């Protein structure tokens, strides 16, 4: 076998413009060549500086199809329908993964589970997270790891101290803080121009689902009398709706939050209009960076352990992955080619390569400080040259060995500690690895029905009876079949 250095030496000996022209045939075939489709979360395609290093360190000839996030799903579905998917394909998120499960069952993608043990790094991937990505108990994808729960509270510590409020420990404390931040002039300007909680039109990643888990609501689905049922059929879900209805009725939350964008939600918090933000605690660093430009004396704090009326703390968890990469049989035509591509992903899960695609080039995009990565202050440079490559990371620091970050903001350091602490209180979704054909087909429509009903209840457009009627409509529109299918899948998995 000839290593990367050997290949480089051969190419340097070639005097012609075609570096490959003088290579022996067997050496040319030895180098794995494939195309990877990835989601672009930045405005521009990155320069090829990192990509060239990536090819050098992994020994592959790589082509990355960067596809903008706004059109990713459309491009993905079109390429699938026309059988033009490349050899390795990242999906957009967990929802698109569910939509592809039928195609996976049809045998259109490689089952890779039996090969993972052949690779030193892929074999170390988290078994529970792999199980959460399984389709009928088989592994077809490599996951991109995410913390199980970043959810918690970010709040104005300076306002709380001024009003004599301590760290909130219960949902009742959250309500009282929202009330005080609205009614007691926390900014001291003598005007009625503040409110408690800022939220947005997102029942999952906005405030609602996190507060709901504090109340003890199951995560998407829960067990009642030996049967799996959706979260909105539990009393705790209704208690959460009542909580938000009271906040809104009293003006303690932005009145139009069901149609507020994330950008506007965050603006309320950054510009000193609202004092509480419930969502990803990791957001504290970007929120603080902008807020301190407007008010240098602003002080944020974070907290996670909020007990509900039942006296316990719980927080909803994701399945441990944000995305997965699949390998279409239409593009990968042999087991040998598949193993070559898996070899690339095995190298992605090494500290050297994982740091390259996440942090960039040491000394240029980051420095190592006490065993952690300190990102360059030139954020524009990092966004241009490095950030897009984070979309192809696999595993997580525990399995790929990449550096954790250095956090200069104390609230961010605390947030990272609390994200780890959340793992002691997780509420898991029992349907993560279960299947429902009806949900795969109609899930988006069904979810929208209950999202609309939830907002209507909070806005006062539906009463309790009206919400119960919405549940009956959900059942008749396919919900009954989803309940039946998830429970059948649940029994099989036991």
CSV table of C-alpha atoms in Angstrom, one decimal:
chain,number,residue,atom,x,y,z
A,1,UNK,CA,0.0,0.0,0.0
A,2,UNK,CA,1.3,3.5,-0.8
A,3,UNK,CA,0.4,6.2,1.7
A,4,UNK,CA,-0.5,9.8,1.1
A,5,UNK,CA,3.1,10.8,1.2
A,6,UNK,CA,4.0,8.3,-1.5
A,7,UNK,CA,1.2,9.6,-3.7
A,8,UNK,CA,2.4,13.2,-3.2
A,9,UNK,CA,6.0,12.2,-4.1
A,10,UNK,CA,4.8,10.5,-7.3
A,11,UNK,CA,2.7,13.6,-8.3
A,12,UNK,CA,5.6,15.9,-7.7
A,13,UNK,CA,7.8,13.9,-10.0
A,14,UNK,CA,5.5,14.5,-12.9
A,15,UNK,CA,6.7,17.3,-15.2
A,16,UNK,CA,3.5,17.6,-17.1
A,17,UNK,CA,0.5,19.8,-16.2
A,18,UNK,CA,-1.5,16.6,-15.5
A,19,UNK,CA,-0.3,15.5,-12.1
A,20,UNK,CA,-2.0,12.1,-12.5
A,21,UNK,CA,-0.6,11.3,-15.9
A,22,UNK,CA,2.5,9.5,-14.8
A,23,UNK,CA,1.0,7.6,-11.9
A,24,UNK,CA,0.9,3.8,-12.1
A,25,UNK,CA,-2.7,2.7,-12.7
A,26,UNK,CA,-3.0,0.9,-9.3
A,27,UNK,CA,-2.0,4.0,-7.4
A,28,UNK,CA,-4.7,6.1,-9.1
A,29,UNK,CA,-7.3,3.6,-8.2
A,30,UNK,CA,-6.1,3.4,-4.6
A,31,UNK,CA,-7.3,6.9,-3.8
A,32,UNK,CA,-10.9,7.0,-2.8
A,33,UNK,CA,-12.9,9.6,-4.7
A,34,UNK,CA,-16.5,10.6,-3.9
A,35,UNK,CA,-19.0,13.4,-3.6
A,36,UNK,CA,-20.6,14.6,-0.4
A,37,UNK,CA,-23.8,16.7,-0.2
A,38,UNK,CA,-23.8,19.1,2.8
A,39,UNK,CA,-25.9,21.8,4.2
A,40,UNK,CA,-24.5,25.3,3.9
A,41,UNK,CA,-25.5,27.5,6.9
A,42,UNK,CA,-23.4,30.6,5.8
A,43,UNK,CA,-24.1,33.1,3.1
A,44,UNK,CA,-21.2,32.0,0.9
A,45,UNK,CA,-19.4,28.8,-0.1
A,46,UNK,CA,-16.1,28.5,1.9
A,47,UNK,CA,-12.7,28.8,0.2
A,48,UNK,CA,-11.0,25.5,-0.4
A,49,UNK,CA,-8.2,26.0,2.1
A,50,UNK,CA,-9.7,23.7,4.8
A,51,UNK,CA,-10.9,21.3,2.1
A,52,UNK,CA,-7.4,20.8,0.7
A,53,UNK,CA,-6.1,20.0,4.1
A,54,UNK,CA,-9.0,17.7,4.7
A,55,UNK,CA,-8.2,15.8,1.5
A,56,UNK,CA,-4.5,15.6,2.5
A,57,UNK,CA,-5.2,14.3,6.0
A,58,UNK,CA,-7.8,11.7,4.9
A,59,UNK,CA,-6.2,10.6,1.6
A,60,UNK,CA,-9.4,11.1,-0.4
A,61,UNK,CA,-10.3,13.1,-3.5
A,62,UNK,CA,-13.4,14.9,-2.1
A,63,UNK,CA,-16.0,16.9,-3.9
A,64,UNK,CA,-18.5,18.8,-1.6
A,65,UNK,CA,-21.8,19.8,-3.0
A,66,UNK,CA,-22.6,22.8,-0.8
A,67,UNK,CA,-26.4,23.4,-0.8
A,68,UNK,CA,-27.9,26.5,0.9
A,69,UNK,CA,-30.0,25.6,4.0
A,70,UNK,CA,-33.1,27.5,2.6
A,71,UNK,CA,-33.3,25.2,-0.4
A,72,UNK,CA,-31.7,22.0,1.0
A,73,UNK,CA,-34.8,19.9,1.4
A,74,UNK,CA,-36.0,20.7,-2.1
A,75,UNK,CA,-32.6,19.8,-3.6
A,76,UNK,CA,-32.4,16.7,-1.5
A,77,UNK,CA,-35.9,15.5,-2.6
A,78,UNK,CA,-35.2,16.3,-6.3
A,79,UNK,CA,-31.9,14.5,-6.3
A,80,UNK,CA,-33.6,11.5,-4.7
A,81,UNK,CA,-36.5,11.4,-7.1
A,82,UNK,CA,-34.1,11.6,-10.1
A,83,UNK,CA,-31.6,9.1,-8.6
A,84,UNK,CA,-28.8,11.7,-8.8
A,85,UNK,CA,-27.8,11.7,-5.1
A,86,UNK,CA,-24.1,11.6,-4.6
A,87,UNK,CA,-22.2,8.9,-2.7
A,88,UNK,CA,-22.7,10.4,0.8
A,89,UNK,CA,-25.7,12.6,1.7
A,90,UNK,CA,-26.3,14.5,4.9
A,91,UNK,CA,-30.0,15.0,5.5
A,92,UNK,CA,-31.4,18.3,6.8
A,93,UNK,CA,-32.6,17.2,10.2
A,94,UNK,CA,-34.4,14.5,12.1
A,95,UNK,CA,-37.7,15.3,10.3
A,96,UNK,CA,-36.1,14.6,6.9
A,97,UNK,CA,-34.6,11.4,8.3
A,98,UNK,CA,-38.2,10.2,9.2
A,99,UNK,CA,-39.3,11.0,5.7
A,100,UNK,CA,-36.5,8.9,4.2
A,101,UNK,CA,-37.3,5.8,6.3
A,102,UNK,CA,-39.5,4.2,3.7
A,103,UNK,CA,-36.8,4.5,1.1
A,104,UNK,CA,-34.3,3.0,3.6
A,105,UNK,CA,-36.7,0.0,4.1
A,106,UNK,CA,-37.0,-0.4,0.4
A,107,UNK,CA,-33.2,-1.1,0.3
A,108,UNK,CA,-32.2,2.1,-1.5
A,109,UNK,CA,-29.5,2.9,1.1
A,110,UNK,CA,-26.6,0.8,2.4
A,111,UNK,CA,-27.0,-0.8,5.8
A,112,UNK,CA,-23.6,0.1,7.4
A,113,UNK,CA,-24.1,-1.4,10.9
A,114,UNK,CA,-22.2,-4.6,10.1
A,115,UNK,CA,-19.1,-2.6,8.9
A,116,UNK,CA,-18.7,-0.2,11.9
A,117,UNK,CA,-16.6,-2.6,14.0
A,118,UNK,CA,-14.1,-2.7,11.2
A,119,UNK,CA,-13.2,0.9,11.8
A,120,UNK,CA,-11.4,2.0,15.0
A,121,UNK,CA,-13.2,5.3,15.4
A,122,UNK,CA,-16.6,4.5,14.0
A,123,UNK,CA,-16.8,1.5,16.3
A,124,UNK,CA,-16.6,4.0,19.3
A,125,UNK,CA,-19.7,5.9,18.4
A,126,UNK,CA,-22.3,6.1,21.1
A,127,UNK,CA,-24.4,3.0,21.0
A,128,UNK,CA,-27.6,4.6,22.5
A,129,UNK,CA,-27.5,7.4,19.9
A,130,UNK,CA,-26.9,4.8,17.1
A,131,UNK,CA,-29.9,2.9,18.4
A,132,UNK,CA,-32.0,6.1,18.2
A,133,UNK,CA,-31.1,6.3,14.5
A,134,UNK,CA,-31.9,2.6,13.8
A,135,UNK,CA,-34.6,1.6,11.2
A,136,UNK,CA,-36.2,-1.7,12.2
A,137,UNK,CA,-33.2,-2.3,14.4
A,138,UNK,CA,-30.6,-1.8,11.7
A,139,UNK,CA,-28.0,1.0,11.3
A,140,UNK,CA,-27.9,2.8,8.0
A,141,UNK,CA,-26.4,6.2,8.9
A,142,UNK,CA,-23.6,7.9,10.8
A,143,UNK,CA,-24.9,10.5,13.2
A,144,UNK,CA,-23.8,14.1,13.9
A,145,UNK,CA,-23.9,14.3,17.7
A,146,UNK,CA,-25.6,17.1,19.7
A,147,UNK,CA,-25.9,17.7,23.5
A,148,UNK,CA,-29.0,15.9,24.7
A,149,UNK,CA,-30.5,19.0,26.2
A,150,UNK,CA,-29.2,22.6,26.1
A,151,UNK,CA,-32.5,24.0,27.4
A,152,UNK,CA,-32.8,26.4,30.3
A,153,UNK,CA,-33.3,30.0,31.4
A,154,UNK,CA,-31.2,33.0,30.5
A,155,UNK,CA,-32.2,36.1,32.5
A,156,UNK,CA,-31.2,39.7,33.5
A,157,UNK,CA,-29.2,39.1,36.7
A,158,UNK,CA,-28.8,42.9,37.2
A,159,UNK,CA,-32.6,43.4,37.0
A,160,UNK,CA,-33.2,40.5,39.4
A,161,UNK,CA,-30.7,41.9,42.0
A,162,UNK,CA,-32.2,45.4,41.7
A,163,UNK,CA,-35.6,44.0,42.5
A,164,UNK,CA,-34.4,41.7,45.2
A,165,UNK,CA,-35.2,38.5,43.3
A,166,UNK,CA,-33.1,35.3,43.7
A,167,UNK,CA,-32.5,32.6,41.1
A,168,UNK,CA,-35.8,31.1,40.2
A,169,UNK,CA,-36.2,27.5,41.5
A,170,UNK,CA,-39.8,26.7,40.5
A,171,UNK,CA,-42.3,27.5,37.7
A,172,UNK,CA,-44.0,29.8,40.2
A,173,UNK,CA,-40.8,31.7,40.6
A,174,UNK,CA,-40.5,32.0,36.8
A,175,UNK,CA,-44.0,33.5,36.8
A,176,UNK,CA,-43.2,35.9,39.6
A,177,UNK,CA,-40.0,37.1,37.9
A,178,UNK,CA,-41.9,37.7,34.7
A,179,UNK,CA,-44.4,39.7,36.7
A,180,UNK,CA,-41.8,41.7,38.5
A,181,UNK,CA,-39.8,42.4,35.3
A,182,UNK,CA,-43.1,43.8,33.8
A,183,UNK,CA,-44.5,45.8,36.6
A,184,UNK,CA,-41.6,46.9,38.8
A,185,UNK,CA,-39.6,49.1,36.5
A,186,UNK,CA,-36.4,46.9,36.5
A,187,UNK,CA,-34.4,49.3,34.3
A,188,UNK,CA,-35.2,52.2,36.5
A,189,UNK,CA,-36.2,54.7,33.8
A,190,UNK,CA,-39.6,55.4,35.3
A,191,UNK,CA,-41.4,54.1,32.2
A,192,UNK,CA,-43.7,51.2,31.6
A,193,UNK,CA,-41.6,49.8,28.8
A,194,UNK,CA,-40.4,46.3,29.9
A,195,UNK,CA,-42.0,42.8,30.1
A,196,UNK,CA,-40.9,39.5,31.5
A,197,UNK,CA,-40.4,36.7,29.0
A,198,UNK,CA,-39.7,37.0,25.3
A,199,UNK,CA,-40.8,34.1,23.1
A,200,UNK,CA,-41.3,33.2,19.4
A,201,UNK,CA,-43.4,31.2,17.0
A,202,UNK,CA,-41.8,27.9,17.8
A,203,UNK,CA,-43.4,25.5,20.3
A,204,UNK,CA,-40.3,23.3,20.4
A,205,UNK,CA,-37.2,25.5,20.4
A,206,UNK,CA,-39.0,28.5,21.8
A,207,UNK,CA,-40.0,28.6,25.5
A,208,UNK,CA,-43.1,26.4,25.4
A,209,UNK,CA,-41.6,22.9,25.3
A,210,UNK,CA,-39.0,23.6,27.9
A,211,UNK,CA,-41.5,25.0,30.3
A,212,UNK,CA,-43.8,22.1,29.5
A,213,UNK,CA,-41.1,19.6,30.5
A,214,UNK,CA,-40.7,21.5,33.8
A,215,UNK,CA,-44.4,20.9,34.4
A,216,UNK,CA,-43.7,17.2,33.8
A,217,UNK,CA,-45.2,16.8,30.3
A,218,UNK,CA,-43.8,13.8,28.4
A,219,UNK,CA,-41.4,14.5,25.4
A,220,UNK,CA,-43.6,14.2,22.3
A,221,UNK,CA,-45.1,10.9,23.6
A,222,UNK,CA,-45.6,9.3,27.0
A,223,UNK,CA,-47.0,6.2,28.6
A,224,UNK,CA,-50.4,6.3,30.2
A,225,UNK,CA,-52.2,3.1,31.4
A,226,UNK,CA,-49.7,1.0,29.5
A,227,UNK,CA,-50.3,2.9,26.2
A,228,UNK,CA,-48.2,5.5,24.4
A,229,UNK,CA,-50.1,8.7,23.8
A,230,UNK,CA,-49.1,12.1,22.4
A,231,UNK,CA,-48.0,14.8,24.9
A,232,UNK,CA,-51.1,17.0,24.3
A,233,UNK,CA,-53.3,14.3,25.8
A,234,UNK,CA,-51.6,14.7,29.2
A,235,UNK,CA,-52.9,17.1,31.9
A,236,UNK,CA,-49.4,18.7,32.3
A,237,UNK,CA,-49.6,19.9,28.7
A,238,UNK,CA,-52.8,21.7,29.5
A,239,UNK,CA,-51.3,23.2,32.7
A,240,UNK,CA,-48.4,24.6,30.5
A,241,UNK,CA,-50.9,26.2,28.1
A,242,UNK,CA,-52.7,27.7,31.1
A,243,UNK,CA,-49.3,29.1,32.4
A,244,UNK,CA,-48.6,30.8,29.0
A,245,UNK,CA,-52.2,32.0,28.8
A,246,UNK,CA,-51.8,33.7,32.2
A,247,UNK,CA,-48.5,35.2,31.1
A,248,UNK,CA,-50.0,36.7,28.0
A,249,UNK,CA,-53.3,37.8,29.6
A,250,UNK,CA,-51.3,39.8,32.1
A,251,UNK,CA,-48.8,41.2,29.6
A,252,UNK,CA,-45.8,39.4,31.1
A,253,UNK,CA,-44.8,38.0,27.6
A,254,UNK,CA,-44.8,39.6,24.2
A,255,UNK,CA,-48.4,39.6,23.1
A,256,UNK,CA,-47.8,38.4,19.5
A,257,UNK,CA,-45.3,35.7,20.4
A,258,UNK,CA,-47.1,33.1,18.2
A,259,UNK,CA,-46.0,35.0,15.1
A,260,UNK,CA,-42.7,36.5,16.4
A,261,UNK,CA,-39.5,35.6,14.6
A,262,UNK,CA,-36.4,34.3,16.4
A,263,UNK,CA,-34.6,37.5,15.4
A,264,UNK,CA,-37.3,39.7,16.9
A,265,UNK,CA,-37.6,37.5,20.0
A,266,UNK,CA,-33.8,37.9,20.7
A,267,UNK,CA,-33.9,41.6,19.9
A,268,UNK,CA,-36.4,42.1,22.8
A,269,UNK,CA,-33.9,40.5,25.1
A,270,UNK,CA,-30.8,42.2,23.7
A,271,UNK,CA,-32.2,45.7,23.7
A,272,UNK,CA,-33.4,45.7,27.3
A,273,UNK,CA,-37.2,45.3,26.7
A,274,UNK,CA,-37.5,41.8,28.1
A,275,UNK,CA,-35.7,40.2,31.0
A,276,UNK,CA,-36.1,36.4,30.4
A,277,UNK,CA,-35.2,34.1,27.5
A,278,UNK,CA,-36.1,30.4,27.7
A,279,UNK,CA,-34.4,28.1,25.2
A,280,UNK,CA,-30.8,27.0,24.5
A,281,UNK,CA,-28.6,28.2,27.3
A,282,UNK,CA,-25.7,28.2,24.8
A,283,UNK,CA,-27.3,31.3,23.1
A,284,UNK,CA,-26.1,33.4,26.1
A,285,UNK,CA,-22.8,34.2,24.4
A,286,UNK,CA,-24.3,35.6,21.1
A,287,UNK,CA,-27.1,37.4,23.1
A,288,UNK,CA,-24.6,39.0,25.4
A,289,UNK,CA,-22.2,40.0,22.6
A,290,UNK,CA,-24.9,42.2,21.0
A,291,UNK,CA,-26.6,43.4,24.2
A,292,UNK,CA,-23.4,44.7,25.8
A,293,UNK,CA,-22.9,47.0,22.7
A,294,UNK,CA,-26.2,48.7,23.7
A,295,UNK,CA,-25.7,48.6,27.5
A,296,UNK,CA,-22.1,47.9,28.8
A,297,UNK,CA,-23.5,47.3,32.3
A,298,UNK,CA,-25.9,44.5,31.3
A,299,UNK,CA,-25.4,41.2,33.2
A,300,UNK,CA,-26.9,37.9,32.2
A,301,UNK,CA,-27.1,34.7,34.2
A,302,UNK,CA,-28.2,31.1,33.3
A,303,UNK,CA,-30.1,28.5,35.2
A,304,UNK,CA,-31.5,25.0,34.4
A,305,UNK,CA,-33.1,23.4,37.5
A,306,UNK,CA,-36.7,24.6,37.6
A,307,UNK,CA,-39.1,22.4,39.4
A,308,UNK,CA,-42.7,22.1,38.4
A,309,UNK,CA,-45.9,22.0,40.5
A,310,UNK,CA,-45.1,18.3,41.2
A,311,UNK,CA,-41.9,19.2,42.9
A,312,UNK,CA,-39.4,17.7,40.4
A,313,UNK,CA,-37.2,18.9,37.6
A,314,UNK,CA,-37.1,17.3,34.2
A,315,UNK,CA,-36.0,18.6,30.8
A,316,UNK,CA,-36.8,17.3,27.3
A,317,UNK,CA,-34.0,15.6,25.4
A,318,UNK,CA,-33.3,15.3,21.7
A,319,UNK,CA,-32.2,11.8,20.5
A,320,UNK,CA,-28.6,12.8,20.7
A,321,UNK,CA,-28.2,13.7,17.0
A,322,UNK,CA,-29.0,16.7,14.9
A,323,UNK,CA,-28.4,15.1,11.5
A,324,UNK,CA,-27.2,11.9,9.8
A,325,UNK,CA,-25.4,10.9,6.7
A,326,UNK,CA,-26.7,8.2,4.3
A,327,UNK,CA,-25.0,6.2,1.5
A,328,UNK,CA,-27.3,5.7,-1.6
A,329,UNK,CA,-26.9,2.4,-3.4
A,330,UNK,CA,-27.6,4.2,-6.7
A,331,UNK,CA,-24.3,6.1,-6.2
A,332,UNK,CA,-22.2,3.6,-4.2
A,333,UNK,CA,-22.2,0.5,-6.4
A,334,UNK,CA,-20.0,-1.8,-4.5
A,335,UNK,CA,-19.1,-2.9,-0.9
A,336,UNK,CA,-15.5,-2.0,-1.7
A,337,UNK,CA,-16.5,1.6,-2.5
A,338,UNK,CA,-18.6,1.8,0.6
A,339,UNK,CA,-15.8,0.7,2.8
A,340,UNK,CA,-13.5,3.3,1.2
A,341,UNK,CA,-16.0,6.1,2.0
A,342,UNK,CA,-16.5,4.8,5.5
A,343,UNK,CA,-12.8,5.0,5.9
A,344,UNK,CA,-13.0,8.7,5.2
A,345,UNK,CA,-15.7,9.1,7.9
A,346,UNK,CA,-13.6,7.0,10.3
A,347,UNK,CA,-10.8,9.6,9.9
A,348,UNK,CA,-13.3,12.4,10.4
A,349,UNK,CA,-13.8,10.9,13.9
A,350,UNK,CA,-10.1,11.5,14.8
A,351,UNK,CA,-9.1,14.5,17.0
A,352,UNK,CA,-6.8,15.9,14.3
A,353,UNK,CA,-9.5,16.0,11.6
A,354,UNK,CA,-12.4,16.7,13.9
A,355,UNK,CA,-10.5,19.8,15.1
A,356,UNK,CA,-9.7,20.9,11.6
A,357,UNK,CA,-13.4,20.9,10.4
A,358,UNK,CA,-14.8,22.3,13.6
A,359,UNK,CA,-12.1,24.9,14.7
A,360,UNK,CA,-10.0,25.3,11.5
A,361,UNK,CA,-6.2,25.7,11.4
A,362,UNK,CA,-4.4,26.0,14.7
A,363,UNK,CA,-2.6,29.4,14.9
A,364,UNK,CA,-4.8,30.9,12.2
A,365,UNK,CA,-8.4,30.2,13.3
A,366,UNK,CA,-7.9,29.1,16.9
A,367,UNK,CA,-5.3,28.7,19.6
A,368,UNK,CA,-5.1,25.9,22.2
A,369,UNK,CA,-5.4,27.1,25.7
A,370,UNK,CA,-5.4,24.7,28.7
A,371,UNK,CA,-6.5,21.8,26.4
A,372,UNK,CA,-9.3,23.8,24.9
A,373,UNK,CA,-9.8,25.7,21.7
A,374,UNK,CA,-9.9,29.5,21.8
A,375,UNK,CA,-11.5,30.8,18.6
A,376,UNK,CA,-10.0,33.7,16.7
A,377,UNK,CA,-11.5,37.1,17.4
A,378,UNK,CA,-11.8,37.5,13.7
A,379,UNK,CA,-15.2,35.8,13.5
A,380,UNK,CA,-15.8,36.8,9.9
A,381,UNK,CA,-12.7,34.9,8.9
A,382,UNK,CA,-13.9,31.8,10.8
A,383,UNK,CA,-17.4,32.1,9.3
A,384,UNK,CA,-16.0,32.3,5.8
A,385,UNK,CA,-13.3,29.6,6.0
A,386,UNK,CA,-14.3,27.2,8.7
A,387,UNK,CA,-17.9,27.3,9.9
A,388,UNK,CA,-19.4,25.6,6.8
A,389,UNK,CA,-17.3,22.5,7.5
A,390,UNK,CA,-19.0,22.0,10.9
A,391,UNK,CA,-22.0,20.7,9.0
A,392,UNK,CA,-20.0,17.5,8.1
A,393,UNK,CA,-18.8,16.7,11.7
A,394,UNK,CA,-19.7,13.2,12.9
A,395,UNK,CA,-19.9,12.0,16.4
A,396,UNK,CA,-19.3,14.5,19.2
A,397,UNK,CA,-16.3,15.5,21.4
A,398,UNK,CA,-16.6,12.4,23.6
A,399,UNK,CA,-16.2,10.1,20.5
A,400,UNK,CA,-14.2,12.2,18.0
A,401,UNK,CA,-11.9,13.8,20.5
A,402,UNK,CA,-12.1,17.4,19.3
A,403,UNK,CA,-11.4,20.2,21.6
A,404,UNK,CA,-14.1,21.8,23.7
A,405,UNK,CA,-14.1,25.6,23.5
A,406,UNK,CA,-12.7,28.2,25.8
A,407,UNK,CA,-15.4,30.6,27.0
A,408,UNK,CA,-14.4,34.0,28.1
A,409,UNK,CA,-17.9,34.9,29.3
A,410,UNK,CA,-18.6,33.4,32.8
A,411,UNK,CA,-22.3,32.9,31.9
A,412,UNK,CA,-21.3,30.8,28.9
A,413,UNK,CA,-18.9,28.7,31.0
A,414,UNK,CA,-21.8,28.1,33.4
A,415,UNK,CA,-24.2,27.3,30.6
A,416,UNK,CA,-21.9,24.6,29.3
A,417,UNK,CA,-21.7,23.1,32.8
A,418,UNK,CA,-25.5,23.2,33.1
A,419,UNK,CA,-25.9,21.5,29.7
A,420,UNK,CA,-23.9,18.6,31.1
A,421,UNK,CA,-26.0,18.7,34.3
A,422,UNK,CA,-29.2,18.5,32.3
A,423,UNK,CA,-28.2,14.9,31.4
A,424,UNK,CA,-29.2,13.9,34.9
A,425,UNK,CA,-32.8,15.0,34.4
A,426,UNK,CA,-33.6,14.0,30.8
A,427,UNK,CA,-37.1,13.2,29.6
A,428,UNK,CA,-36.6,11.0,26.5
A,429,UNK,CA,-39.0,10.6,23.6
A,430,UNK,CA,-40.0,6.9,23.6
A,431,UNK,CA,-40.8,6.9,19.9
A,432,UNK,CA,-37.3,7.9,18.8
A,433,UNK,CA,-36.6,4.5,17.3
A,434,UNK,CA,-40.2,3.5,16.7
A,435,UNK,CA,-42.1,3.6,13.4
A,436,UNK,CA,-45.4,4.7,12.2
A,437,UNK,CA,-46.1,4.8,8.4
A,438,UNK,CA,-49.0,7.2,9.0
A,439,UNK,CA,-46.8,9.6,11.0
A,440,UNK,CA,-44.1,9.4,8.2
A,441,UNK,CA,-46.8,10.4,5.7
A,442,UNK,CA,-49.0,12.8,7.6
A,443,UNK,CA,-46.9,13.8,10.6
A,444,UNK,CA,-46.3,17.4,9.5
A,445,UNK,CA,-50.0,18.0,8.9
A,446,UNK,CA,-51.0,16.4,12.2
A,447,UNK,CA,-48.4,18.4,14.1
A,448,UNK,CA,-49.6,21.6,12.6
A,449,UNK,CA,-53.2,20.9,13.7
A,450,UNK,CA,-52.1,20.6,17.3
A,451,UNK,CA,-49.7,23.5,17.1
A,452,UNK,CA,-52.5,25.7,15.8
A,453,UNK,CA,-54.9,24.5,18.6
A,454,UNK,CA,-52.2,25.1,21.3
A,455,UNK,CA,-51.7,28.7,20.2
A,456,UNK,CA,-55.5,29.2,19.8
A,457,UNK,CA,-56.0,28.0,23.4
A,458,UNK,CA,-53.2,30.4,24.7
A,459,UNK,CA,-54.7,33.3,22.8
A,460,UNK,CA,-58.2,32.6,24.2
A,461,UNK,CA,-59.7,31.5,20.9
A,462,UNK,CA,-60.3,28.0,22.2
A,463,UNK,CA,-61.5,26.8,25.6
A,464,UNK,CA,-60.9,23.4,27.1
A,465,UNK,CA,-63.8,21.9,25.2
A,466,UNK,CA,-62.5,23.4,22.0
A,467,UNK,CA,-59.0,21.9,22.6
A,468,UNK,CA,-60.5,18.5,23.2
A,469,UNK,CA,-62.4,18.8,20.0
A,470,UNK,CA,-59.1,19.6,18.2
A,471,UNK,CA,-57.7,16.4,19.6
A,472,UNK,CA,-60.7,14.5,18.2
A,473,UNK,CA,-60.1,16.0,14.8
A,474,UNK,CA,-56.4,15.0,15.1
A,475,UNK,CA,-57.4,11.5,15.8
A,476,UNK,CA,-59.8,11.3,12.9
A,477,UNK,CA,-57.2,12.8,10.5
A,478,UNK,CA,-54.8,10.0,11.1
A,479,UNK,CA,-53.9,10.4,14.7
A,480,UNK,CA,-55.7,7.2,15.8
A,481,UNK,CA,-53.6,5.2,13.3
A,482,UNK,CA,-50.4,6.9,14.5
A,483,UNK,CA,-51.2,5.9,18.1
A,484,UNK,CA,-51.9,2.3,17.0
A,485,UNK,CA,-48.8,2.0,14.9
A,486,UNK,CA,-46.4,3.5,17.5
A,487,UNK,CA,-47.8,1.1,20.1
A,488,UNK,CA,-47.4,-1.9,17.9
A,489,UNK,CA,-43.8,-0.8,17.2
A,490,UNK,CA,-43.3,-0.3,20.9
A,491,UNK,CA,-44.5,-3.8,21.8
A,492,UNK,CA,-42.2,-5.3,19.2
A,493,UNK,CA,-39.2,-3.4,20.5
A,494,UNK,CA,-39.6,-4.7,24.1
